[in-house]
PDB file of C-alpha atoms and ligand atoms in Angstrom:
ATOM      1  CA  MET A   1     165.195 243.747 268.464  1.00 93.00           C
ATOM      2  CA  GLU A   2     162.131 242.026 267.192  1.00 98.00           C
ATOM      3  CA  ARG A   3     161.387 242.082 263.446  1.00 98.00           C
ATOM      4  CA  THR A   4     158.294 241.329 261.286  1.00 98.00           C
ATOM      5  CA  PHE A   5     157.592 240.886 257.556  1.00 99.00           C
ATOM      6  CA  LEU A   6     154.881 243.087 256.179  1.00 99.00           C
ATOM      7  CA  MET A   7     153.665 242.980 252.387  1.00 99.00           C
ATOM      8  CA  ILE A   8     151.398 245.334 250.932  1.00 98.00           C
ATOM      9  CA  LYS A   9     149.459 243.159 248.370  1.00 98.00           C
ATOM     10  CA  PRO A  10     148.674 244.189 244.950  1.00 98.00           C
ATOM     11  CA  ASP A  11     145.329 245.623 245.821  1.00 98.00           C
ATOM     12  CA  GLY A  12     146.998 248.134 248.273  1.00 98.00           C
ATOM     13  CA  VAL A  13     149.736 248.974 245.592  1.00 98.00           C
ATOM     14  CA  GLN A  14     147.030 249.434 242.687  1.00 98.00           C
ATOM     15  CA  ARG A  15     144.454 251.368 245.005  1.00 98.00           C
ATOM     16  CA  GLY A  16     147.313 253.914 245.961  1.00 98.00           C
ATOM     17  CA  LEU A  17     147.454 252.895 249.720  1.00 98.00           C
ATOM     18  CA  VAL A  18     151.192 252.411 249.996  1.00 98.00           C
ATOM     19  CA  GLY A  19     151.853 255.837 251.782  1.00 98.00           C
ATOM     20  CA  GLU A  20     148.912 255.458 253.991  1.00 98.00           C
ATOM     21  CA  VAL A  21     149.974 252.006 255.040  1.00 98.00           C
ATOM     22  CA  ILE A  22     153.498 252.983 255.580  1.00 98.00           C
ATOM     23  CA  ARG A  23     152.339 256.101 257.614  1.00 98.00           C
ATOM     24  CA  ARG A  24     150.241 254.007 260.050  1.00 98.00           C
ATOM     25  CA  PHE A  25     153.496 252.087 260.917  1.00 98.00           C
ATOM     26  CA  GLU A  26     155.657 254.948 261.109  1.00 97.00           C
ATOM     27  CA  ALA A  27     153.126 256.908 263.268  1.00 96.00           C
ATOM     28  CA  LYS A  28     152.766 253.829 265.701  1.00 96.00           C
ATOM     29  CA  GLY A  29     156.480 254.167 266.363  1.00 95.00           C
ATOM     30  CA  PHE A  30     157.941 250.996 264.451  1.00 97.00           C
ATOM     31  CA  THR A  31     161.030 251.439 262.638  1.00 97.00           C
ATOM     32  CA  LEU A  32     161.423 250.554 258.822  1.00 98.00           C
ATOM     33  CA  VAL A  33     164.467 248.542 258.207  1.00 98.00           C
ATOM     34  CA  GLY A  34     163.730 247.014 254.578  1.00 98.00           C
ATOM     35  CA  LEU A  35     161.551 248.088 251.640  1.00 98.00           C
ATOM     36  CA  LYS A  36     161.330 247.096 248.031  1.00 98.00           C
ATOM     37  CA  LEU A  37     158.608 247.199 245.333  1.00 98.00           C
ATOM     38  CA  MET A  38     158.703 243.972 243.429  1.00 98.00           C
ATOM     39  CA  SER A  39     156.931 241.625 241.202  1.00 98.00           C
ATOM     40  CA  VAL A  40     156.498 238.165 242.943  1.00 98.00           C
ATOM     41  CA  SER A  41     157.334 234.983 241.022  1.00 98.00           C
ATOM     42  CA  LYS A  42     155.211 231.855 241.505  1.00 98.00           C
ATOM     43  CA  GLU A  43     157.744 230.016 243.247  1.00 98.00           C
ATOM     44  CA  LEU A  44     158.433 232.918 245.847  1.00 98.00           C
ATOM     45  CA  ALA A  45     154.422 233.166 246.463  1.00 98.00           C
ATOM     46  CA  GLU A  46     154.183 229.444 246.691  1.00 98.00           C
ATOM     47  CA  GLN A  47     156.938 229.185 249.488  1.00 98.00           C
ATOM     48  CA  HIS A  48     155.633 232.043 251.283  1.00 98.00           C
ATOM     49  CA  TYR A  49     151.990 230.672 251.496  1.00 98.00           C
ATOM     50  CA  ASP A  50     153.423 227.067 251.988  1.00 98.00           C
ATOM     51  CA  VAL A  51     151.244 226.459 254.930  1.00 97.00           C
ATOM     52  CA  HIS A  52     148.179 227.111 252.971  1.00 97.00           C
ATOM     53  CA  ARG A  53     149.109 224.867 250.256  1.00 98.00           C
ATOM     54  CA  ASP A  54     146.351 222.458 250.790  1.00 98.00           C
ATOM     55  CA  LYS A  55     143.477 225.181 251.198  1.00 97.00           C
ATOM     56  CA  PRO A  56     141.010 225.531 248.629  1.00 98.00           C
ATOM     57  CA  PHE A  57     141.938 229.336 248.174  1.00 97.00           C
ATOM     58  CA  PHE A  58     145.775 228.560 247.689  1.00 98.00           C
ATOM     59  CA  LYS A  59     145.774 228.668 243.977  1.00 98.00           C
ATOM     60  CA  GLY A  60     143.655 231.755 243.623  1.00 98.00           C
ATOM     61  CA  LEU A  61     145.938 233.319 246.543  1.00 98.00           C
ATOM     62  CA  VAL A  62     149.158 232.594 244.568  1.00 98.00           C
ATOM     63  CA  ASP A  63     147.669 234.014 241.240  1.00 98.00           C
ATOM     64  CA  PHE A  64     146.568 237.262 243.040  1.00 98.00           C
ATOM     65  CA  ILE A  65     149.973 237.835 244.534  1.00 98.00           C
ATOM     66  CA  THR A  66     151.806 237.379 241.290  1.00 98.00           C
ATOM     67  CA  SER A  67     149.368 239.360 239.358  1.00 98.00           C
ATOM     68  CA  SER A  68     150.683 242.926 240.157  1.00 98.00           C
ATOM     69  CA  PRO A  69     153.592 244.434 242.170  1.00 98.00           C
ATOM     70  CA  VAL A  70     153.729 244.206 245.817  1.00 99.00           C
ATOM     71  CA  VAL A  71     155.809 246.202 248.584  1.00 99.00           C
ATOM     72  CA  ALA A  72     157.681 244.060 250.757  1.00 99.00           C
ATOM     73  CA  MET A  73     158.928 245.440 254.064  1.00 99.00           C
ATOM     74  CA  VAL A  74     160.652 244.499 257.365  1.00 99.00           C
ATOM     75  CA  TRP A  75     159.793 246.642 260.399  1.00 98.00           C
ATOM     76  CA  GLU A  76     161.583 246.528 263.926  1.00 98.00           C
ATOM     77  CA  GLY A  77     160.204 247.327 267.332  1.00 96.00           C
ATOM     78  CA  ASP A  78     159.282 245.991 270.764  1.00 95.00           C
ATOM     79  CA  GLY A  79     156.562 243.305 270.171  1.00 97.00           C
ATOM     80  CA  VAL A  80     156.287 244.282 266.493  1.00 98.00           C
ATOM     81  CA  VAL A  81     154.996 240.945 265.260  1.00 98.00           C
ATOM     82  CA  ALA A  82     151.737 241.282 267.261  1.00 98.00           C
ATOM     83  CA  GLY A  83     151.866 244.802 267.169  1.00 98.00           C
ATOM     84  CA  ALA A  84     151.675 244.903 263.530  1.00 98.00           C
ATOM     85  CA  ARG A  85     148.908 242.548 263.415  1.00 98.00           C
ATOM     86  CA  THR A  86     146.828 244.746 265.585  1.00 98.00           C
ATOM     87  CA  VAL A  87     147.525 247.752 263.182  1.00 98.00           C
ATOM     88  CA  ILE A  88     146.477 245.215 260.352  1.00 98.00           C
ATOM     89  CA  GLY A  89     143.264 243.903 261.767  1.00 98.00           C
ATOM     90  CA  ALA A  90     141.304 240.657 261.193  1.00 98.00           C
ATOM     91  CA  THR A  91     141.613 238.477 258.179  1.00 97.00           C
ATOM     92  CA  ASN A  92     138.445 239.252 257.055  1.00 98.00           C
ATOM     93  CA  PRO A  93     137.970 243.170 256.429  1.00 97.00           C
ATOM     94  CA  LEU A  94     134.239 242.917 256.776  1.00 96.00           C
ATOM     95  CA  THR A  95     134.845 241.982 260.548  1.00 97.00           C
ATOM     96  CA  ALA A  96     138.022 243.919 261.103  1.00 98.00           C
ATOM     97  CA  ASP A  97     137.693 246.715 263.520  1.00 98.00           C
ATOM     98  CA  PRO A  98     137.356 250.197 262.014  1.00 98.00           C
ATOM     99  CA  GLY A  99     140.762 252.020 262.848  1.00 98.00           C
ATOM    100  CA  THR A 100     142.759 248.923 261.448  1.00 98.00           C
ATOM    101  CA  ILE A 101     143.948 249.008 258.081  1.00 98.00           C
ATOM    102  CA  ARG A 102     141.745 246.171 256.696  1.00 98.00           C
ATOM    103  CA  GLY A 103     138.749 247.456 258.734  1.00 98.00           C
ATOM    104  CA  ASP A 104     139.231 250.950 257.009  1.00 98.00           C
ATOM    105  CA  PHE A 105     140.131 250.074 253.380  1.00 98.00           C
ATOM    106  CA  GLY A 106     139.606 246.289 252.936  1.00 95.00           C
ATOM    107  CA  LEU A 107     136.770 244.825 250.896  1.00 87.00           C
ATOM    108  CA  ASN A 108     136.781 241.366 251.213  1.00 94.00           C
ATOM    109  CA  ILE A 109     139.017 238.300 252.510  1.00 96.00           C
ATOM    110  CA  GLY A 110     140.787 237.633 249.322  1.00 95.00           C
ATOM    111  CA  ARG A 111     141.582 241.525 249.035  1.00 97.00           C
ATOM    112  CA  ASN A 112     142.664 242.551 252.229  1.00 98.00           C
ATOM    113  CA  LEU A 113     145.461 244.854 251.464  1.00 98.00           C
ATOM    114  CA  ILE A 114     148.407 243.551 253.443  1.00 98.00           C
ATOM    115  CA  HIS A 115     150.101 240.605 254.855  1.00 98.00           C
ATOM    116  CA  GLY A 116     151.757 240.393 258.418  1.00 98.00           C
ATOM    117  CA  SER A 117     153.801 237.640 260.020  1.00 98.00           C
ATOM    118  CA  ASP A 118     151.721 235.784 262.534  1.00 98.00           C
ATOM    119  CA  ALA A 119     154.758 234.758 264.809  1.00 98.00           C
ATOM    120  CA  VAL A 120     158.393 235.507 265.579  1.00 98.00           C
ATOM    121  CA  GLU A 121     159.435 232.395 263.860  1.00 98.00           C
ATOM    122  CA  THR A 122     157.267 232.797 260.970  1.00 98.00           C
ATOM    123  CA  ALA A 123     158.533 236.418 260.762  1.00 98.00           C
ATOM    124  CA  ASN A 124     162.309 235.176 260.736  1.00 98.00           C
ATOM    125  CA  ARG A 125     161.426 232.698 258.031  1.00 98.00           C
ATOM    126  CA  GLU A 126     159.579 235.224 255.865  1.00 98.00           C
ATOM    127  CA  ILE A 127     162.350 237.826 256.193  1.00 98.00           C
ATOM    128  CA  ASN A 128     164.908 235.279 255.103  1.00 98.00           C
ATOM    129  CA  LEU A 129     162.597 234.385 252.146  1.00 98.00           C
ATOM    130  CA  TRP A 130     162.010 238.029 250.876  1.00 98.00           C
ATOM    131  CA  PHE A 131     165.198 239.741 251.830  1.00 98.00           C
ATOM    132  CA  SER A 132     168.818 239.337 251.545  1.00 98.00           C
ATOM    133  CA  GLU A 133     171.135 240.503 254.838  1.00 97.00           C
ATOM    134  CA  SER A 134     172.576 243.241 252.505  1.00 98.00           C
ATOM    135  CA  GLU A 135     168.933 244.697 251.870  1.00 98.00           C
ATOM    136  CA  LEU A 136     168.355 245.179 255.403  1.00 98.00           C
ATOM    137  CA  VAL A 137     169.513 248.450 257.228  1.00 98.00           C
ATOM    138  CA  ASN A 138     170.508 248.599 260.936  1.00 96.00           C
ATOM    139  CA  TRP A 139     169.779 252.011 262.309  1.00 96.00           C
ATOM    140  CA  THR A 140     168.591 253.791 265.384  1.00 92.00           C
ATOM    141  CA  PRO A 141     166.008 256.822 264.716  1.00 92.00           C
ATOM    142  CA  ALA A 142     167.002 259.868 266.449  1.00 91.00           C
ATOM    143  CA  MET A 143     163.638 260.231 267.916  1.00 82.00           C
ATOM    144  CA  LYS A 144     163.855 256.717 269.598  1.00 80.00           C
ATOM    145  CA  PRO A 145     164.345 257.834 273.398  1.00 82.00           C
ATOM    146  CA  TRP A 146     160.859 259.894 272.977  1.00 82.00           C
ATOM    147  CA  LEU A 147     159.230 256.608 272.276  1.00 78.00           C
ATOM    148  CA  GLU A 148     160.662 254.608 275.021  1.00 76.00           C
TER     149      GLU A 148
HETATM  150  P1  LIG B 201     148.232 236.982 255.942  1.00 75.64           P
HETATM  151  O1  LIG B 201     148.812 235.696 256.214  1.00 75.64           O
HETATM  152  O2  LIG B 201     147.965 237.451 254.557  1.00 75.64           O
HETATM  153  O3  LIG B 201     148.723 238.146 256.870  1.00 75.64           O
HETATM  154  O4  LIG B 201     146.776 237.054 256.434  1.00 75.64           O
HETATM  155  P2  LIG B 201     146.149 236.214 257.697  1.00 75.64           P
HETATM  156  O5  LIG B 201     147.405 235.727 258.468  1.00 75.64           O
HETATM  157  O6  LIG B 201     145.296 237.351 258.587  1.00 75.64           O
HETATM  158  O7  LIG B 201     145.242 235.216 257.044  1.00 75.64           O
HETATM  159  P3  LIG B 201     145.783 233.726 256.874  1.00 75.64           P
HETATM  160  O8  LIG B 201     144.833 232.700 257.433  1.00 75.64           O
HETATM  161  O9  LIG B 201     147.244 233.411 257.004  1.00 75.64           O
HETATM  162  O10 LIG B 201     145.451 233.658 255.179  1.00 75.64           O
HETATM  163  C1  LIG B 201     146.232 234.030 254.157  1.00 75.64           C
HETATM  164  C2  LIG B 201     145.409 234.864 253.245  1.00 75.64           C
HETATM  165  O11 LIG B 201     144.713 234.043 252.512  1.00 75.64           O
HETATM  166  C3  LIG B 201     143.589 234.591 252.080  1.00 75.64           C
HETATM  167  N1  LIG B 201     142.412 233.901 252.501  1.00 75.64           N
HETATM  168  N2  LIG B 201     141.429 233.754 251.580  1.00 75.64           N
HETATM  169  N3  LIG B 201     138.919 232.708 250.622  1.00 75.64           N
HETATM  170  C4  LIG B 201     139.205 232.457 251.849  1.00 75.64           C
HETATM  171  O12 LIG B 201     138.575 231.926 252.672  1.00 75.64           O
HETATM  172  C5  LIG B 201     140.591 232.902 252.323  1.00 75.64           C
HETATM  173  N4  LIG B 201     140.999 232.632 253.447  1.00 75.64           N
HETATM  174  C6  LIG B 201     142.292 233.415 253.488  1.00 75.64           C
HETATM  175  C7  LIG B 201     143.445 235.972 252.750  1.00 75.64           C
HETATM  176  O13 LIG B 201     143.850 237.024 251.872  1.00 75.64           O
HETATM  177  C8  LIG B 201     144.536 235.957 253.730  1.00 75.64           C
HETATM  178  O14 LIG B 201     144.998 236.976 254.256  1.00 75.64           O
HETATM  179 MG1  LIG B 202     148.894 234.412 257.634  1.00 75.64          MG
END
């Protein structure tokens, strides 16, 4: 089953949007298999955003992600990588569609509330980076047949 890595960034936690964000993925029908509130080290933030290392916003991004706790999550479901990106919305909240998390709550590109893996391979890399195998729970929701 496909899995993705999602992270509620410091702005989402500080603004009290953790429940709202999780509610949206639950309501969509995805399955939560890993969840933790944590402070992020500079090393982990730099590894997570390694692809952006040469971008002008890299240092500000790392400073932001390490500034206050985040909620790291792994979600499971058919097509969950792309599906979660649809629920999240475009990178810039000012152009993200209403009804998406960023469109409804985001303020600007540097404060866009949540990260979602952008491809299946990226998701696998990020899940391994953020979670150990023992922190992930394999389970089948009883309501799953109703969603198929
Ligand atoms: P994410 O990785 O956080 O899920 O976001 P994304 O795929 O939609 O966007 P990406 O291109 O991967 O950029 C990663 C994060 O860097 C910040 N950013 N700031 N100041 C800027 O121009 C700029 N561009 C990107 C955003 O917070 C973005 O989510
Ligand atoms: Mg990205």
